[in-house]
Short mmCIF file of C-alpha atoms in Angstrom, two decimals:
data_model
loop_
_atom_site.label_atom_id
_atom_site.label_comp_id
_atom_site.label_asym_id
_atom_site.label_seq_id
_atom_site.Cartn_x
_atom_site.Cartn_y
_atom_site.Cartn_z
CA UNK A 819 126.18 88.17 79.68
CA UNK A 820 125.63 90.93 81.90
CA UNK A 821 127.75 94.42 81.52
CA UNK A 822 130.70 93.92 82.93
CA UNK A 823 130.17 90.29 84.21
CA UNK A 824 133.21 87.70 84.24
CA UNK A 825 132.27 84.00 83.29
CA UNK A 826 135.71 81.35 82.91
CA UNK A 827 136.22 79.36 80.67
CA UNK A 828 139.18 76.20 80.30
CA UNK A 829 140.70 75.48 77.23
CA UNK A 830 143.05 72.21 77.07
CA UNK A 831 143.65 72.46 80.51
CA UNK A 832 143.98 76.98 80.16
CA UNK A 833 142.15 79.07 81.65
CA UNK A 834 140.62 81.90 80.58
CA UNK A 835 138.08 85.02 81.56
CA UNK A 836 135.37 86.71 79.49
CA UNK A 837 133.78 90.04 80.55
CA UNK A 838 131.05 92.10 78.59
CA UNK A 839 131.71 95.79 78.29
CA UNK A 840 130.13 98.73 76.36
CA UNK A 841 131.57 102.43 76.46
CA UNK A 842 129.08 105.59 75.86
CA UNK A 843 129.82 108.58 74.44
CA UNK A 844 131.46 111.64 76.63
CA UNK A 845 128.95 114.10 75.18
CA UNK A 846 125.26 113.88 74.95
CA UNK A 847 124.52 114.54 71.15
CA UNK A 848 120.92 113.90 69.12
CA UNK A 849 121.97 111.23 66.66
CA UNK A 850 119.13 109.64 64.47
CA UNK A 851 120.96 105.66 64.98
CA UNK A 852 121.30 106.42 69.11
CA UNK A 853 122.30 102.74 68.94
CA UNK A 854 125.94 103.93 66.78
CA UNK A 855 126.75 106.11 70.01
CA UNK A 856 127.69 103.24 72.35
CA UNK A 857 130.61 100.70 71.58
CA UNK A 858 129.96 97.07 72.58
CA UNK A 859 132.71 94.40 73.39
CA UNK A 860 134.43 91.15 74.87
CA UNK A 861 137.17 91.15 76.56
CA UNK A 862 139.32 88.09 76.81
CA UNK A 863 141.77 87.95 79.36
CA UNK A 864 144.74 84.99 79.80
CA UNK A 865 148.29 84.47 80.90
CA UNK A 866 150.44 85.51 78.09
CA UNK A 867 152.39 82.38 78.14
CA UNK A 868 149.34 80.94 76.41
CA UNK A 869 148.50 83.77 73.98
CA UNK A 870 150.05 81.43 71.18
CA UNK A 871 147.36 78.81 71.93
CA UNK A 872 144.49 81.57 72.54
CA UNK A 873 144.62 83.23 68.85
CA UNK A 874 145.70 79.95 67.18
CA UNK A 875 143.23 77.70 68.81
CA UNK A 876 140.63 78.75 70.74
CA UNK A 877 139.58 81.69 68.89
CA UNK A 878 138.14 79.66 66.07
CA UNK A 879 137.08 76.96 68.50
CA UNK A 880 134.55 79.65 70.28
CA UNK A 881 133.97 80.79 66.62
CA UNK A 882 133.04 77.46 64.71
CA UNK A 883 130.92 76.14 68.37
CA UNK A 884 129.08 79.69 67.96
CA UNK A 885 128.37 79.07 64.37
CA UNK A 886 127.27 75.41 65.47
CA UNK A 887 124.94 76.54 68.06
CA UNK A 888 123.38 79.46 66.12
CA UNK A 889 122.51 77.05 63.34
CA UNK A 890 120.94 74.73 65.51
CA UNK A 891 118.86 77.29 67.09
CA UNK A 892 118.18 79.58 64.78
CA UNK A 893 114.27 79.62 63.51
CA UNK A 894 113.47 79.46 59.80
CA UNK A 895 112.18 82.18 58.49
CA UNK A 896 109.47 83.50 55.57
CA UNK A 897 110.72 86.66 54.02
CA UNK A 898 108.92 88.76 51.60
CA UNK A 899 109.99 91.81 49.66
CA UNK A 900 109.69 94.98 50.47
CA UNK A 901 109.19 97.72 47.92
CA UNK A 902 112.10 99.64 47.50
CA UNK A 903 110.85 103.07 48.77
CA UNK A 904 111.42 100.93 52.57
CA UNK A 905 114.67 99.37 51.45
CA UNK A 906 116.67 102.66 53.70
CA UNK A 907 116.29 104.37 56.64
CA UNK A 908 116.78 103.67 60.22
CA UNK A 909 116.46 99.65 60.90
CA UNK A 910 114.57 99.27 57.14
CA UNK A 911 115.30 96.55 55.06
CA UNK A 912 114.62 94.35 51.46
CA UNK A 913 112.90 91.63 53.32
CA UNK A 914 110.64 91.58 56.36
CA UNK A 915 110.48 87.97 57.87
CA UNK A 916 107.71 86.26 59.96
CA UNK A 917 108.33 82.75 61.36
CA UNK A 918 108.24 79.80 58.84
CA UNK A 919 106.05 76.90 61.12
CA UNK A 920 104.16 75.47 58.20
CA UNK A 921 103.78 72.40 59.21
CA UNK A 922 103.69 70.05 55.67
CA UNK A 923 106.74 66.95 55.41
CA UNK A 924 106.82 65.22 52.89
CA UNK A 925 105.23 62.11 54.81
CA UNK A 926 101.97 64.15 54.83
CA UNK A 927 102.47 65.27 50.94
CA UNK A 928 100.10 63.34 49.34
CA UNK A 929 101.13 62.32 45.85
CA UNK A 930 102.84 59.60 43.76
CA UNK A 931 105.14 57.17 45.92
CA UNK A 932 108.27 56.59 43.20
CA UNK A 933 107.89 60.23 42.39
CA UNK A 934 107.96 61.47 46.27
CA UNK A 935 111.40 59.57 47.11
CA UNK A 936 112.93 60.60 43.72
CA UNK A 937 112.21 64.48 44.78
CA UNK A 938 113.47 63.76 48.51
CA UNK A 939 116.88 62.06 46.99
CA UNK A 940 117.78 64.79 44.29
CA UNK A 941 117.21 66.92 47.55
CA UNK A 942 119.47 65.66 49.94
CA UNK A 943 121.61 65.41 47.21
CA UNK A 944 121.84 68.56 46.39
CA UNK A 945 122.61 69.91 50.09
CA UNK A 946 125.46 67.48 50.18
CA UNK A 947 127.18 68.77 47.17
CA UNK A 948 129.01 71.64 47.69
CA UNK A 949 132.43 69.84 46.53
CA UNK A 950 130.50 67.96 43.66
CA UNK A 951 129.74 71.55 42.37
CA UNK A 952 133.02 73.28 42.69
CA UNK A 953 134.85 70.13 40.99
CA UNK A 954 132.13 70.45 37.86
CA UNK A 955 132.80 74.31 38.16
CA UNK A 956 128.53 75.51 38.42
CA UNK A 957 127.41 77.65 40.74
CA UNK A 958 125.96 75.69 44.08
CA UNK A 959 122.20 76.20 43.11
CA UNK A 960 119.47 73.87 41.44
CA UNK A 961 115.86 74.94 40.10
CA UNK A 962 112.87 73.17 40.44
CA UNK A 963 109.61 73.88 38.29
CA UNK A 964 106.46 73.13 39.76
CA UNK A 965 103.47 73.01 37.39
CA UNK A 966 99.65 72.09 37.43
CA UNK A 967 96.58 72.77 38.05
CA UNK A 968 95.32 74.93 40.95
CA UNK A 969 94.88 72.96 44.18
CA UNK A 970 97.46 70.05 43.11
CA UNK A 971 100.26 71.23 46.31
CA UNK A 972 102.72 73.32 44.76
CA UNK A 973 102.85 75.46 47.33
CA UNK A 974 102.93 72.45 49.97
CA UNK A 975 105.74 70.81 48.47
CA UNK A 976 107.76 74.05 49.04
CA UNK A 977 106.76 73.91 52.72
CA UNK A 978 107.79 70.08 52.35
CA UNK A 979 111.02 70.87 50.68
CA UNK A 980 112.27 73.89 53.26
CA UNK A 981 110.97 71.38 56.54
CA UNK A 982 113.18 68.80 54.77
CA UNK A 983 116.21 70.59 54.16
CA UNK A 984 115.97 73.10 57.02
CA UNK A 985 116.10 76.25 54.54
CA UNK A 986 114.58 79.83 55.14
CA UNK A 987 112.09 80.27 51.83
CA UNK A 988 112.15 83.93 50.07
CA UNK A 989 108.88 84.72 48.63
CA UNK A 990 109.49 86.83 45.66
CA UNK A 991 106.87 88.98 44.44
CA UNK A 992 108.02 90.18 41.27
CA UNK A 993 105.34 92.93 40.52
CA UNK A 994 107.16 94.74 43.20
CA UNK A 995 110.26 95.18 41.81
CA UNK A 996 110.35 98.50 39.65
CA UNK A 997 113.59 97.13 37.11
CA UNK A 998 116.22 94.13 37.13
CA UNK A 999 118.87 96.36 39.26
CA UNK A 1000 116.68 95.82 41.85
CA UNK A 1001 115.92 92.20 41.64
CA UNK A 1002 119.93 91.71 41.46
CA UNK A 1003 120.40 93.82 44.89
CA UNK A 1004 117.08 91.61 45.84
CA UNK A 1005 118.67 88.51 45.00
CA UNK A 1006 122.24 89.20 46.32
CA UNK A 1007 120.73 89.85 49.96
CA UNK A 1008 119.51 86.93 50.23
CA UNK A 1009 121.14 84.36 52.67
CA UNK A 1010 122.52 80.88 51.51
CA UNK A 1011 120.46 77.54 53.04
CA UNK A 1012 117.27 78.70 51.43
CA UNK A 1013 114.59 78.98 48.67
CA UNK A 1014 114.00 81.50 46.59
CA UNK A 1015 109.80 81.05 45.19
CA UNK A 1016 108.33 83.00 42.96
CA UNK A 1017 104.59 81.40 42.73
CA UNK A 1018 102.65 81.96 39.78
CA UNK A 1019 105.32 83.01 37.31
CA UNK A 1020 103.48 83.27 33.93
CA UNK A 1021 100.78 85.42 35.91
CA UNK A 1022 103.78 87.70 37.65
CA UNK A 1023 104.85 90.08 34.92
CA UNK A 1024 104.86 89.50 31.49
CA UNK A 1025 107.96 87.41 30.89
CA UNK A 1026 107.64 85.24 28.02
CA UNK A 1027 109.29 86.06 24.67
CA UNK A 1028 106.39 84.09 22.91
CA UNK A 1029 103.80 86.66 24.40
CA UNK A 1030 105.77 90.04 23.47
CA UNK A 1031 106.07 88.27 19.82
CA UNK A 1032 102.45 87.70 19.72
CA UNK A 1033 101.39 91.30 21.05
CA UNK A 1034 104.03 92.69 18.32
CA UNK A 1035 101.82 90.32 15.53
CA UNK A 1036 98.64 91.65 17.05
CA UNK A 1037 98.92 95.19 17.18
CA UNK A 1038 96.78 97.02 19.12
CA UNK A 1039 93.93 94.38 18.75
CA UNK A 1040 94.17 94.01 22.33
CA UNK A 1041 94.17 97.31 23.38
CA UNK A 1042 91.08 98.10 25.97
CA UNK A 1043 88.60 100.57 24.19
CA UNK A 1044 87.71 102.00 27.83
CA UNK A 1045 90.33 105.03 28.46
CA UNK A 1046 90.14 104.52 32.10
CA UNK A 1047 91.14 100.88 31.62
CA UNK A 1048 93.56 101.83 29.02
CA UNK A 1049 95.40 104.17 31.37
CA UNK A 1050 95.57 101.36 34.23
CA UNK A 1051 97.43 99.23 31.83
CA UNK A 1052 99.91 101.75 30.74
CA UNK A 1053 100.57 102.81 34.61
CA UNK A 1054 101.15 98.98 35.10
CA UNK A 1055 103.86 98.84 32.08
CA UNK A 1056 105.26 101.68 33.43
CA UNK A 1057 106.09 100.53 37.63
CA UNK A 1058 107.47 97.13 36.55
CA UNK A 1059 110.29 96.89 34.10
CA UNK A 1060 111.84 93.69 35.09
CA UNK A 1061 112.57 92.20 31.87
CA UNK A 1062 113.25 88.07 30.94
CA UNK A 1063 116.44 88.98 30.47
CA UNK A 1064 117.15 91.02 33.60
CA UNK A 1065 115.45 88.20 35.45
CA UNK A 1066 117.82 84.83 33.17
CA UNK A 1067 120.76 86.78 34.05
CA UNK A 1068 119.78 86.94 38.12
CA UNK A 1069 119.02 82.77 38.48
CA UNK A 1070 121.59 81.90 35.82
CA UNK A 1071 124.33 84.63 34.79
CA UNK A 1072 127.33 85.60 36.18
CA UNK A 1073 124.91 87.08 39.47
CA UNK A 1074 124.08 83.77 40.69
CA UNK A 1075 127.40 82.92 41.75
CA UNK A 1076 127.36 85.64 44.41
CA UNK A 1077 125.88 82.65 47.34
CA UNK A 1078 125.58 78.86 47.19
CA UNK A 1079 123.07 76.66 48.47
CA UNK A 1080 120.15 77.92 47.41
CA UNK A 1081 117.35 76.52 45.45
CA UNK A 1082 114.64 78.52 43.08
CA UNK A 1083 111.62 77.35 42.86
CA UNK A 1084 109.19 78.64 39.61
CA UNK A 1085 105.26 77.55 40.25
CA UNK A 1086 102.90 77.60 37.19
CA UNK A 1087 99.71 76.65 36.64
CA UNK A 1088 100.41 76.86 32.26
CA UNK A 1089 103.54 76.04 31.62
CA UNK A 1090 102.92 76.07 28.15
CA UNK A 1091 102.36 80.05 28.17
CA UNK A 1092 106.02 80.10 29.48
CA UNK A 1093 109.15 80.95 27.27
CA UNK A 1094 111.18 77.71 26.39
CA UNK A 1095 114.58 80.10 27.87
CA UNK A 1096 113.17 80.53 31.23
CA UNK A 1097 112.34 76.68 31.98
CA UNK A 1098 115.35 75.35 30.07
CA UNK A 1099 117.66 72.37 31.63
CA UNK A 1100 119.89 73.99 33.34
CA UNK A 1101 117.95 77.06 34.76
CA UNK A 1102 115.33 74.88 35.79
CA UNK A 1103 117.25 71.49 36.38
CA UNK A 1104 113.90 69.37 37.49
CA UNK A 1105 110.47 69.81 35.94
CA UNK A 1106 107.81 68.37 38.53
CA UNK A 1107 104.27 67.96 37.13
CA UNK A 1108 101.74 67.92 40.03
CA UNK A 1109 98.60 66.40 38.94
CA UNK A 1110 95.24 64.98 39.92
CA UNK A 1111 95.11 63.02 42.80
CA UNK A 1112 96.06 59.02 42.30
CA UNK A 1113 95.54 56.06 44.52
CA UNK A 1114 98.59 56.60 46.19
CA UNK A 1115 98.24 60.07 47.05
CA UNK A 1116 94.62 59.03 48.02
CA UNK A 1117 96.28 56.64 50.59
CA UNK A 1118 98.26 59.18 52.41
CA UNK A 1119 94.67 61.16 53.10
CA UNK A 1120 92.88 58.29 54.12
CA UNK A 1121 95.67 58.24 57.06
CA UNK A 1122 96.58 61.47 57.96
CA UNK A 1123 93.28 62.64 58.40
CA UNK A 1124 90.92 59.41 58.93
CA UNK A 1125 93.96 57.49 60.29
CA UNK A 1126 93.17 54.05 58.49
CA UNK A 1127 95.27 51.87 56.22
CA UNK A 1128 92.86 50.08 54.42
CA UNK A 1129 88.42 50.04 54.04
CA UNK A 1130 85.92 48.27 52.01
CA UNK A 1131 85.46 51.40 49.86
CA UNK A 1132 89.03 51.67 48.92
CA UNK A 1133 88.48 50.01 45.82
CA UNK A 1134 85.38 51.65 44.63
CA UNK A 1135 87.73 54.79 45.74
CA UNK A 1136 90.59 53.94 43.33
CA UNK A 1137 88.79 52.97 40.53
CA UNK A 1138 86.42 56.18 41.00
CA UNK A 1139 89.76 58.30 41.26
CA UNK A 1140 91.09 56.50 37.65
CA UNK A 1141 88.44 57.73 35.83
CA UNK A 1142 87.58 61.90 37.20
CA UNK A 1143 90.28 64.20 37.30
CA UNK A 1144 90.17 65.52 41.23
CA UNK A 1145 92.81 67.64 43.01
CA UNK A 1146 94.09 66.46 46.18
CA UNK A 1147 92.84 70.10 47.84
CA UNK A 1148 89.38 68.59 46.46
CA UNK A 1149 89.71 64.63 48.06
CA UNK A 1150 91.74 66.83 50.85
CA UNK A 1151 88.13 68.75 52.08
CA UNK A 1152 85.91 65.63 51.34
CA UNK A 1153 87.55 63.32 53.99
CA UNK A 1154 87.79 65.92 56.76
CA UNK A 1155 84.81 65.59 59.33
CA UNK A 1156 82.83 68.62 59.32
CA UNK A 1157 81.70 67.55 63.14
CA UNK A 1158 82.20 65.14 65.70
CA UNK A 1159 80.07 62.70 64.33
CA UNK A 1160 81.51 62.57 61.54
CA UNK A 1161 83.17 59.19 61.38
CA UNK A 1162 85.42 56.97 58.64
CA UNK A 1163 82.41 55.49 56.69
CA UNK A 1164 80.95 59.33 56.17
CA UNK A 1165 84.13 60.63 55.26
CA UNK A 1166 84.56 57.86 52.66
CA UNK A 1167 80.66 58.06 51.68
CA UNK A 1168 81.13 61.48 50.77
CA UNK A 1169 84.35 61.19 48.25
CA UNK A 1170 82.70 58.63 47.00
CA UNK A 1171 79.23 60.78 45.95
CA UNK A 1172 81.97 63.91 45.34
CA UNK A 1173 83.65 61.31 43.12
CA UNK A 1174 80.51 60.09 41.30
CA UNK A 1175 79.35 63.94 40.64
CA UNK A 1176 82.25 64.67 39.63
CA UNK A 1177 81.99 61.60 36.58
CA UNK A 1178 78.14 62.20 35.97
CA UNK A 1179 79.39 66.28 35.14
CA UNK A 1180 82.49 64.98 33.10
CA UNK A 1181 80.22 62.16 31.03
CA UNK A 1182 77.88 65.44 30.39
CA UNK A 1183 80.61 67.52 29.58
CA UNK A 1184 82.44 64.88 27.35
CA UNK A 1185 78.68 64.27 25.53
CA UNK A 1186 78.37 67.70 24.86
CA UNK A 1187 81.77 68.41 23.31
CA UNK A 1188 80.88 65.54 21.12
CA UNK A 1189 77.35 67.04 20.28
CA UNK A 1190 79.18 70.32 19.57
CA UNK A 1191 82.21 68.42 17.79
CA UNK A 1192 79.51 66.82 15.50
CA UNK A 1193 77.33 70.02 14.53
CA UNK A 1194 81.10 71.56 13.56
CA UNK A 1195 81.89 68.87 11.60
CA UNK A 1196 78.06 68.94 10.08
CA UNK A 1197 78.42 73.10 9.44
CA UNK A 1198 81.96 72.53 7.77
CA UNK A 1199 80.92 69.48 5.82
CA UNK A 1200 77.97 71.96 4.77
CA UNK A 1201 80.02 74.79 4.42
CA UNK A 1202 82.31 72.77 1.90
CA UNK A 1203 79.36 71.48 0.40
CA UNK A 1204 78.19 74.84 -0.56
CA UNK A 1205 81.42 76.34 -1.60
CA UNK A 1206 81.65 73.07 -4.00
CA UNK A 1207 78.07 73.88 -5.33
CA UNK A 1208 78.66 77.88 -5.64
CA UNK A 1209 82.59 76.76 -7.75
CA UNK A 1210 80.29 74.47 -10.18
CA UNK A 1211 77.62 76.97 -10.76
CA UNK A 1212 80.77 79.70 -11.69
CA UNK A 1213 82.25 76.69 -13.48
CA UNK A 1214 78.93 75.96 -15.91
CA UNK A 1215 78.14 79.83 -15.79
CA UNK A 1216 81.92 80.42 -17.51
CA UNK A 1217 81.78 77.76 -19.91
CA UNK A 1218 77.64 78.75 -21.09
CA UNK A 1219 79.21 82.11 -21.31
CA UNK A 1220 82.16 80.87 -23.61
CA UNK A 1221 79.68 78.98 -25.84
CA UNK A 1222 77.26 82.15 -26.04
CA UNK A 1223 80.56 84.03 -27.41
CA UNK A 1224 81.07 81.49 -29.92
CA UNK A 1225 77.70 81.51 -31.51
CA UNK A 1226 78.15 85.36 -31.48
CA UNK A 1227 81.32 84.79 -33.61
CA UNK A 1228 80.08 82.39 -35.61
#
């Protein structure tokens, strides 16, 4: 609406008069927020027979339909953190935002079938259980851990899960946040209907109790001899203090109550080098491994991006696939034409040598682990050997020894 424009509205069968007005200040003054010195408003004008129906009624009619219509419109957004030297000051914030329009579903996601539906269910679950929660008395939130190897989709099944769900995703970059009081405020002003990531988790900060353990074992056996180096390490202890703790108590603690609906996603490409406490049931609810690419997954390629069901090289294809260990990112690049004569039986073609290197470099692998296994086993065997000799030798030179002592006696 315009300043001081009038628009009617009716009401069960009332009507009523809206105008947009803004008052500015008497006196010119320098302010730093100009936007502070001038008061917008609505004014809502009606017969005051009706004023019982106005602030009973229609009030949170225009309030709920307003709510309605912003959430239908609204754009999802990406937000990232911002360090906290920009978290104040004049329009500054804890997030800036671009718009989300990645464009993976979960019908393009290629991976396993069963395991696809299961993740969509627990999903839509999830955003339907706001009373389900409350009843069991937890706080409305659910983790997911993604782990695998690089180039498996972790980062397109977030895209997948926030197109699904219609959520705004948080990208959470923990080597920018100095100590846990500022992940809390970090945390806490974030909105409810979205997904808190933070990618790469074991390569973040150093969060797992196992490591600090080790390091504690170690010593300094670690330490960098170059003083440069050194020094670049210790300034890197020194900006991040975000401890396992400070970060448990944020996604699980007390803290996460403060907002529902929102889901935290960990990504990890070793999950083993992560602390049993962070990935526990519970904090982590689902554990999703995302692996080499299968048949199936292999399936939804073949038709998103050479739009056919079926081909006489789709069995060569699957049993190829069965036996090297290729990431979907990897089958991904070999069926997309590189030109426009590139057609179906290149595309294929080329997996299919990809998928044959691939073997050929895994059987030569494979024999030369087994080479190496062998000479091992051949130097220990030795090694034992030897040690078994150099104990008899001591063995006969002790009891020759005892004998000479004897004769001595004697």
């Amino acid at each position: 609406m315009d300043y001081n424009e009038e628009i009617t509205d009716e009401f069960q069968g009332v009507k009523v008069w809206w105008s947009a007005n803004r008052t500015l200040p008497k006196t010119q003054r320098i302010s730093w927020y100009p936007n502070d010195d001038e008061k917008k408003y609505y004014r809502l004008t009606v017969h005051k027979r009706h004023r019982e129906l106005i602030t009973q009624s229609y009030i949170s009619h225009v309030m709920m339909e307003g709510k309605e219509i912003a959430t239908r419109k609204r754009q999802r957004k990406l937000y990232s953190n911002n360090p906290s030297q920009n978290w104040y000051g004049y329009r500054r914030s804890k997030w800036s935002n671009v718009l989300f329009e990645h464009p993976a579903t979960f019908d393009t996601l290629a991976m396993d079938a069963k395991l696809k539906e299961e993740i969509k269910n627990d999903l839509i679950k999830f955003s339907k259980g706001k009373d389900y929660y409350a009843r069991i008395g937890k706080a409305w939130k659910r983790g997911y851990l993604l782990y695998g190897p690089p180039g498996t989709g972790k980062s397109s099944m977030i895209a997948a899960m926030a197109n699904l769900l219609d959520y705004d995703v948080y990208d959470l970059e923990l080597t920018a946040v100095k100590e846990n009081t500022e992940l809390r405020r970090l945390l806490l002003d974030t909105s409810s209907k979205s997904i808190i990531v933070i990618e790469d988790i074991d390569c973040s900060i150093d969060l797992t109790g196992q490591r600090e353990k080790k390091k504690e074992k170690d010593g300094n056996e670690d330490e960098p001899s170059d003083p440069v180096t050194k020094r670049l390490k210790e300034e890197e202890k020194k900006e991040s203090k975000v401890t396992l703790s400070g970060l448990l108590n944020c996604i699980d603690g007390l803290w996460s109550s403060c907002g529902g609906e929102r889901i935290i996603v960990f990504t990890t490409n070793y999950v083993e080098k992560l602390d049993p406490a962070l990935i526990r049931r519970g904090r982590m609810d689902k554990h999703i491994e995302l692996s080499y690419c299968c048949f199936d997954a292999f399936k939804v390629f073949a038709k998103n991006y050479l739009e056919i069901d079926s081909h006489s090289l789709f069995g060569e294809i699957e049993s190829l696939l069965g036996e090297t260990n290729m990431t979907p990112a990897d089958v991904a690049e070999n069926l997309m034409p590189k030109s426009d004569y590139d057609d179906v039986e290149t595309c294929l073609k080329r997996l299919v040598e990809t998928c044959l290197k691939r073997l050929v470099e895994a059987l030569k692998d494979a024999k030369e682990e087994a080479k190496k296994k062998a000479e091992d086993e051949a130097r220990l065997k030795a090694e034992k050997e030897e040690e078994k000799q150099k104990q008899k030798s001591v063995k006969e030179e002790k009891e020759q020894s005892g004998k000479d002592d004897k004769e001595v006696k004697e």
